[in-house]
Coordinates of C-alpha atoms and ligand atoms in Angstrom, one line a residue:
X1 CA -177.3 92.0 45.7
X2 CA -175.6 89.3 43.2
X3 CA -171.9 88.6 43.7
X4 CA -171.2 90.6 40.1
X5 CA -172.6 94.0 41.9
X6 CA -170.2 96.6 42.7
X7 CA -170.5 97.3 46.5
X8 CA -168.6 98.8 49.5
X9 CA -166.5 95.7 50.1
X10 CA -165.0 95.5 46.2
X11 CA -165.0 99.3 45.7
X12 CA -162.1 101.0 44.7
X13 CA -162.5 103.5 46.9
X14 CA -162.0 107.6 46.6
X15 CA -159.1 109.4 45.7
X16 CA -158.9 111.0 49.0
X17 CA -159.1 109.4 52.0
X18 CA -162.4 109.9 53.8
X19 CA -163.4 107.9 56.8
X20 CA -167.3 106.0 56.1
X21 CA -170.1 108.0 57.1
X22 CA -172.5 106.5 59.7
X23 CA -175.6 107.4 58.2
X24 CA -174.6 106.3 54.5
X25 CA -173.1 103.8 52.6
X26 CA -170.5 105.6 49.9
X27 CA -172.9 105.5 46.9
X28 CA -175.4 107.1 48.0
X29 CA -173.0 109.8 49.4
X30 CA -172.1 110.1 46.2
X31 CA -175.5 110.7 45.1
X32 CA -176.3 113.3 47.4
X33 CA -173.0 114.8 46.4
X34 CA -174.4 115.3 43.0
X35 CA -177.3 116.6 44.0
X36 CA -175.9 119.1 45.8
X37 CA -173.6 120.2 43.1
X38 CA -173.9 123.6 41.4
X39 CA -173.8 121.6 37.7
X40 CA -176.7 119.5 38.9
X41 CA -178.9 122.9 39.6
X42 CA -177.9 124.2 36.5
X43 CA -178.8 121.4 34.7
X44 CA -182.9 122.3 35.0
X45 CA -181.8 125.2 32.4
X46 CA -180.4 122.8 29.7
X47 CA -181.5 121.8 26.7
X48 CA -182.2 118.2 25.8
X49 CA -183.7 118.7 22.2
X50 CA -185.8 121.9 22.8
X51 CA -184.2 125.0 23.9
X52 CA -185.4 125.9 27.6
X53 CA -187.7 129.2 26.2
X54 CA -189.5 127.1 23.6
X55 CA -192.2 125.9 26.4
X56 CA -192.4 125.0 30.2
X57 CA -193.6 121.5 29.0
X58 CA -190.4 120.3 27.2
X59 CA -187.9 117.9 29.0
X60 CA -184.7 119.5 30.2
X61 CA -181.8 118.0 30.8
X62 CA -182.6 118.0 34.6
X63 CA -186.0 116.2 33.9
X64 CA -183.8 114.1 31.1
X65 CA -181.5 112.9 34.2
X66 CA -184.3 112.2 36.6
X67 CA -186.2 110.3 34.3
X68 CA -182.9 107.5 33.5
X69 CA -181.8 107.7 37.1
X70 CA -185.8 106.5 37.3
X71 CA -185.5 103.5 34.2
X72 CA -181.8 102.7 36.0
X73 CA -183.2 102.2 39.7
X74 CA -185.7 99.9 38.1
X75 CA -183.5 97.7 36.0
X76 CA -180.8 97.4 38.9
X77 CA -183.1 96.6 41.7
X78 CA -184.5 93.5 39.0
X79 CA -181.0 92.4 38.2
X80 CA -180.3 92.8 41.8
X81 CA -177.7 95.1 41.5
X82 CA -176.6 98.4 43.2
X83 CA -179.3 100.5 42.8
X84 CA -177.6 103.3 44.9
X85 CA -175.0 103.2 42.0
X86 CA -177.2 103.1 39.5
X87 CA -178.8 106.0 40.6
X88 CA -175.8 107.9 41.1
X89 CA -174.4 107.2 37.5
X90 CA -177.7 108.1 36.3
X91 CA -178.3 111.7 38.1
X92 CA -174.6 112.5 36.6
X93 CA -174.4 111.3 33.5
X94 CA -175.5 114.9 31.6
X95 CA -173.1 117.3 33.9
X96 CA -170.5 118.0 31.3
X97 CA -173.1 119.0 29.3
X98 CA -172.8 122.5 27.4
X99 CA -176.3 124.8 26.7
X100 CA -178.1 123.8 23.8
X101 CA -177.8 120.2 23.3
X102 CA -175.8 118.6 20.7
X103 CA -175.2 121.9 19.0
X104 CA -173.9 123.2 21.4
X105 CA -171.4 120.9 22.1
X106 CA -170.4 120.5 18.6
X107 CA -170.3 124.0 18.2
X108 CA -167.8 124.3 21.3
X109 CA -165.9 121.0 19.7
X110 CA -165.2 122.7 16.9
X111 CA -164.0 126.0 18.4
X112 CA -161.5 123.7 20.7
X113 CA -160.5 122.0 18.0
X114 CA -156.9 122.8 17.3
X115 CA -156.9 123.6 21.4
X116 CA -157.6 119.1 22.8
X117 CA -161.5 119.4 21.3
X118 CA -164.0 119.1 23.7
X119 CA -166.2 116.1 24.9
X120 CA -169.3 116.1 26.7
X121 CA -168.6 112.5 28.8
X122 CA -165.3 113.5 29.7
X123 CA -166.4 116.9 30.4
X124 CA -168.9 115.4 32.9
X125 CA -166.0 113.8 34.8
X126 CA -163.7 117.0 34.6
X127 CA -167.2 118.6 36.8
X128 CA -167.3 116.0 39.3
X129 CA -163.4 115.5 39.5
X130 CA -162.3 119.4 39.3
X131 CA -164.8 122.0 38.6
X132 CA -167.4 121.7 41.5
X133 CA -165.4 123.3 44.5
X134 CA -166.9 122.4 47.8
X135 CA -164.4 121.1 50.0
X136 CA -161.6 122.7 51.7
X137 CA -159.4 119.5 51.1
X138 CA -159.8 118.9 47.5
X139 CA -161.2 119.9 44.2
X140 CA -164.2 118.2 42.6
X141 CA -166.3 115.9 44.6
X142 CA -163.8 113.0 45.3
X143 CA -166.0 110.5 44.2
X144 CA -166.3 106.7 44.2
X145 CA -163.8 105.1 41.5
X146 CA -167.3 103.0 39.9
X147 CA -169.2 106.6 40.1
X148 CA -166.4 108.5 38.0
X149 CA -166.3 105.1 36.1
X150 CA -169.8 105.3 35.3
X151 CA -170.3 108.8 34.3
X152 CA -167.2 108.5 31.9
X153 CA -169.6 106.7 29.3
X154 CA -167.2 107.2 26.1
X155 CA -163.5 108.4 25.5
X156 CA -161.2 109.0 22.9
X157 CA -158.0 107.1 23.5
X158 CA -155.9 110.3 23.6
X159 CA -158.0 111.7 27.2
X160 CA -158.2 108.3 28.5
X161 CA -154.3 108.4 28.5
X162 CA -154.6 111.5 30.7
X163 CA -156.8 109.9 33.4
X164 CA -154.8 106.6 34.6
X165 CA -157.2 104.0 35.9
X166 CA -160.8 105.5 35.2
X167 CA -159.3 105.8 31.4
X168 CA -157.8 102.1 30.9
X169 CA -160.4 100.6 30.0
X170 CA -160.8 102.5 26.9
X171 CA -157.3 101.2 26.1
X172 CA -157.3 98.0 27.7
X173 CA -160.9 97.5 25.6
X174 CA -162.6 96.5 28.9
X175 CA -166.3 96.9 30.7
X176 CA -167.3 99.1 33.1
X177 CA -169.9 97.9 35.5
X178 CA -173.4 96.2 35.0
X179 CA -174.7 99.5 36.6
X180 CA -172.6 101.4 34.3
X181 CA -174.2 99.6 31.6
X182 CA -177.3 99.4 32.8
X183 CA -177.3 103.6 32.7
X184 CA -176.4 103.6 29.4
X185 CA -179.2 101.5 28.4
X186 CA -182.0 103.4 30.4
X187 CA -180.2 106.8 28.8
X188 CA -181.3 105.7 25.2
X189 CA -184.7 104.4 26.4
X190 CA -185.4 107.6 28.1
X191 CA -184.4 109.7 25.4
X192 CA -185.9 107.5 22.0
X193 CA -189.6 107.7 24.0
X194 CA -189.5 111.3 25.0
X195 CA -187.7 112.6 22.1
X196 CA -191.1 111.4 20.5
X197 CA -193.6 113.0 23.0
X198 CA -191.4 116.3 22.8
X199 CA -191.6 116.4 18.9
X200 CA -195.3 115.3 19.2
X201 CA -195.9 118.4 21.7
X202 CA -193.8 120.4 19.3
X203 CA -196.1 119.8 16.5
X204 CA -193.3 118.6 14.2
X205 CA -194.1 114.9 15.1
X206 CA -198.0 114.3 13.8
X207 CA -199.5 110.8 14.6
X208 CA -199.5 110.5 10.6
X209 CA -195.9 110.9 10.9
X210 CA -195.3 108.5 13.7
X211 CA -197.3 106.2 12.3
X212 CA -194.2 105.4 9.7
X213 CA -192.5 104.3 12.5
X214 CA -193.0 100.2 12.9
X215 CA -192.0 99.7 16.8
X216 CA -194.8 102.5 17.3
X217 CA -197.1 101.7 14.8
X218 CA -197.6 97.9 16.0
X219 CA -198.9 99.2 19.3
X220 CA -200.9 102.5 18.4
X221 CA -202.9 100.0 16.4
X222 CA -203.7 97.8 19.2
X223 CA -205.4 100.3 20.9
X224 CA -209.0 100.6 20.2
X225 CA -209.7 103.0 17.2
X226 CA -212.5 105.0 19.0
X227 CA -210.7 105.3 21.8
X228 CA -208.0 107.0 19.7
X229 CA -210.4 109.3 17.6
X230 CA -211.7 110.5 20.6
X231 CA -208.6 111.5 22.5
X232 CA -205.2 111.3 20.1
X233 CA -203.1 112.4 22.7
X234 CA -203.6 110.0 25.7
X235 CA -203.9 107.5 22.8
X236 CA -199.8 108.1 21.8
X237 CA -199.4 108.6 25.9
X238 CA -200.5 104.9 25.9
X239 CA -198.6 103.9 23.0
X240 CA -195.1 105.3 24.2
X241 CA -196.1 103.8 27.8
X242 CA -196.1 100.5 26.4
X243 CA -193.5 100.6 24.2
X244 CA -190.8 101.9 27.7
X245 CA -192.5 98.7 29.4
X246 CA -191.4 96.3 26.5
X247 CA -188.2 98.0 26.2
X248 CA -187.1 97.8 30.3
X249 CA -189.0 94.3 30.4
X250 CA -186.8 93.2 27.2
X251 CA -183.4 94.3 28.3
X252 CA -184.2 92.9 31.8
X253 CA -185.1 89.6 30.6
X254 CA -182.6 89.5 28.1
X255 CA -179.5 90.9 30.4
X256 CA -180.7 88.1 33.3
X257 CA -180.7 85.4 30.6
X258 CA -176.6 86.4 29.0
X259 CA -176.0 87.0 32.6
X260 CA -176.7 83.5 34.2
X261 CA -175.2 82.2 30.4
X262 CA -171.7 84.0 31.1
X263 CA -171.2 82.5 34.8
X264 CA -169.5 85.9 35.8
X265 CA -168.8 85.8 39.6
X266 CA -167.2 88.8 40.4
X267 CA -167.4 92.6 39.1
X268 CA -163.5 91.3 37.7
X269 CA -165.4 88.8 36.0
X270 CA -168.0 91.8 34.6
X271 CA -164.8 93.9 33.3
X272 CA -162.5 91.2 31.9
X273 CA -165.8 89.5 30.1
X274 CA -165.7 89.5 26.0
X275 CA -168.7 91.7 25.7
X276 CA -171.3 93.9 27.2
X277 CA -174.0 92.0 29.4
X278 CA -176.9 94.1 29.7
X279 CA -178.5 94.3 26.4
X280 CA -181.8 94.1 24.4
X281 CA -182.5 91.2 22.3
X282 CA -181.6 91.4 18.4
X283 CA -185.0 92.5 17.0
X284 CA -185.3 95.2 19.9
X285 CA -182.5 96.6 19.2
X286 CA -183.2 96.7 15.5
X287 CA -186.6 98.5 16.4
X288 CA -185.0 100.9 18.7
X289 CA -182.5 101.7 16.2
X290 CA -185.4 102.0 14.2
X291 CA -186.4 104.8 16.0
X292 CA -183.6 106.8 17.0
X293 CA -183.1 106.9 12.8
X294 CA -187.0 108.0 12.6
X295 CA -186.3 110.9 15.3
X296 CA -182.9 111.8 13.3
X297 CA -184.7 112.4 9.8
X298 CA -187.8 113.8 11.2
X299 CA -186.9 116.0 14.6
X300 CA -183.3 116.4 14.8
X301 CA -182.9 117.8 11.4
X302 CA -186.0 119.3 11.1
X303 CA -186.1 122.7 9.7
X304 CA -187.1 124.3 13.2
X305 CA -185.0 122.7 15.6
X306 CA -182.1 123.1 12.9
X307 CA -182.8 126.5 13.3
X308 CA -182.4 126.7 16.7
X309 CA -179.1 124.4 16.1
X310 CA -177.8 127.1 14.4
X311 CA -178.6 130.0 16.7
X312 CA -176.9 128.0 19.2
X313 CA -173.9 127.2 17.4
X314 CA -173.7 130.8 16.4
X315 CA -173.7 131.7 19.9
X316 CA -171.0 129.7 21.5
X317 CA -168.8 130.3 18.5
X318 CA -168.8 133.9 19.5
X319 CA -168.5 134.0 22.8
X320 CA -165.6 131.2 22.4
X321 CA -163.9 134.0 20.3
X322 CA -165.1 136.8 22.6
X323 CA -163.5 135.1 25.8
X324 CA -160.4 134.2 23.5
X325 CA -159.7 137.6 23.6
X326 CA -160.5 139.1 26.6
X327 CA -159.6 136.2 28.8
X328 CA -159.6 138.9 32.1
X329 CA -163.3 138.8 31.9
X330 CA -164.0 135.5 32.8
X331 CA -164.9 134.8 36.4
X332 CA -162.1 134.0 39.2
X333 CA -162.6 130.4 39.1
X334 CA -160.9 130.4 35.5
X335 CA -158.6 133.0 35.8
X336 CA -155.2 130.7 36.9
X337 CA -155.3 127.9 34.0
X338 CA -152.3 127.4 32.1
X339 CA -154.6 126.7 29.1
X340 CA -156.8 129.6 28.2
X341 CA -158.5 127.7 26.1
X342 CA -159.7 125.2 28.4
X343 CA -160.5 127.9 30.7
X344 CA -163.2 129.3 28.2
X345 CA -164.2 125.9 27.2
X346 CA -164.9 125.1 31.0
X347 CA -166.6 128.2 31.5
X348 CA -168.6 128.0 28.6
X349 CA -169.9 124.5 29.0
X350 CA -171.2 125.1 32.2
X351 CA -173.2 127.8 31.4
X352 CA -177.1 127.2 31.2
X353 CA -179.3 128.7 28.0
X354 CA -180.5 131.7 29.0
X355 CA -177.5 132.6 31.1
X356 CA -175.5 131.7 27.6
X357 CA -178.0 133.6 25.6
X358 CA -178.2 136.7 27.9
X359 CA -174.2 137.1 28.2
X360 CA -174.1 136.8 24.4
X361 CA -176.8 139.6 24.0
X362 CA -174.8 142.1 26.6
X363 CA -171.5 141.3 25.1
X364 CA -171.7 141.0 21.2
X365 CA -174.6 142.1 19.6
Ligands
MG401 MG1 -178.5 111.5 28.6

């Protein structure tokens, strides 16, 4: 590993003391700590764009996590960075994620509103630092300060007052670590490609329509055109393969070159530097951008899924208001909060689709 790689020796360390395990170094005991974790199970019953009952096929948020902690491992072990961190950051990253996706979380947002609001990132560390109870000598999962770091992707200014170090850097305007970054990177690669497979599985995303996006475009037609009237789907399998490769291979080329440019020597160096260091080049950024614009107009806020938005929306907001009221009913875990709000919110985010679905159809309708 490069001198700018966050390792044991220039960690920060746990919150709680916790002598070194024999068989692990303290990343990947983080790791398996996540994978042991009740949110991480109950991430396989999350929506990513798709609700979990719309097919078998359709990523979940599980798959989602699996697939960047994947993208992540690769990138790190080319920059030669720590991959074990990487991986760890990846696999978390979704946690603090409510059921249904975006709408979801804006619905639950909007409900909290007047109450702190509600954020998925900061959600995700509020799992892995409170609400997964495993140990007999603390809450959460005690881990790694460049974990929690990690996973704590964005933060308004007013929660990252709350959390002392893990929050400064929001205020101080400082970087997390290149793995951190790296995770962030693989997390919108993952999702832009199979955002686009999902919506072509969907039917809502025809090759016609893909075809108006460029970055996609350029390669489809590079592939031979009987090849592609004979078999359309392995034809866009091909397409979206190639355009992962040129994204990882771009930001990997791109991140070594601005990282041997910046002579950063330290993960101090990585923090304190003016900008972020792993990063596609200009014109892929502007084609990925490209796409995630494409996948806006034409998925996102497509009739279909808007409809499912909807649902979704209409189903936190009641059972937000339902649990408002008859706060008695929610489980043990969230019975001794001095902020009944945040009890509901908490219990509500961690809930998976179906389990959200099925509560709402025994309760309120
Ligand atoms: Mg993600």
């Amino acid at each position: 590993m490069k001198n700018y790689a966050v390792s044991e020796d220039n960690s920060l360390g746990r919150e709680f003391f916790e002598s070194k395990s024999p068989l692990r170094n303290d990343f990947q005991r983080d790791r398996d700590r996540i994978i042991h974790s009740s949110a991480f199970r109950r991430l396989m019953y999350k929506t990513q764009v798709f609700v979990n009952h719309e097919g078998d096929m359709f990523r979940t948020r599980l798959t989602h996590s699996l697939e960047v902690s994947q993208i992540s491992r690769g990138i790190a072990r080319s920059l030669q960075l720590n991959e074990d961190l990487a991986e760890t950051i990846a696999l978390a990253h979704d946690l603090g994620h409510t059921p249904f996706g975006h709408a979801g979380q804006d619905a639950l947002n909007k409900c909290m509103k007047n109450f702190g609001g509600f954020e998925h990132n900061f959600q995700s560390l509020r799992v892995v630092d409170h609400l997964e109870k495993r140990y007999l000598g603390f809450d959460g999962l005690n881990l790694t300060f460049e974990s929690r770091e990690g996973i704590l992707k964005h933060c308004s200014q007013k929660n990252a007052k709350l959390l002392g170090n893990v929050g400064s850097r929001f205020i101080k305007k400082t970087h997390p670590s290149l793995e951190a970054q790296v995770v962030d990177i693989a997390d919108s690669i993952a999702y832009n490609i199979h955002d686009i497979e999902d919506g072509y599985r969907s039917g809502i995303l025809t090759l016609d329509k893909l075809k108006d996006m460029s970055f996609f475009r350029e390669i489809f037609d590079e592939l031979k055109l009987s090849d592609c009237r004979k078999n359309e789907k392995i034809c866009i399998h091909e397409t979206l393969r190639r355009m992962m490769f040129i994204l990882i291979e771009d930001v990997t080329q791109n991140s070594i070159k601005l990282i041997n440019l910046s002579s950063i020597k330290s993960i101090h160096d990585v923090r304190g530097y003016k900008e972020e260091l792993i990063k596609f080049t200009k014109s892929i950024q502007i084609k990925l951008d490209k796409c995630r614009q494409f996948l806006k107009t034409n998925l996102y806020k497509h009739p279909r899924v808007e409809k499912m938005s909807n649902n979704a929306q209409e189903i936190i907001t009641n059972l937000f208001d339902y649990y408002c009221k008859n706060i008695h009913e929610l489980p043990d875990d969230f019975q001794n909060y001095d902020d009944q709000y945040r009890a509901v919110a908490d219990f509500l985010s961690g809930m998976t689709d179906r389990f959200a679905k099925s509560t709402h159809n025994s309760l309120i309708i």
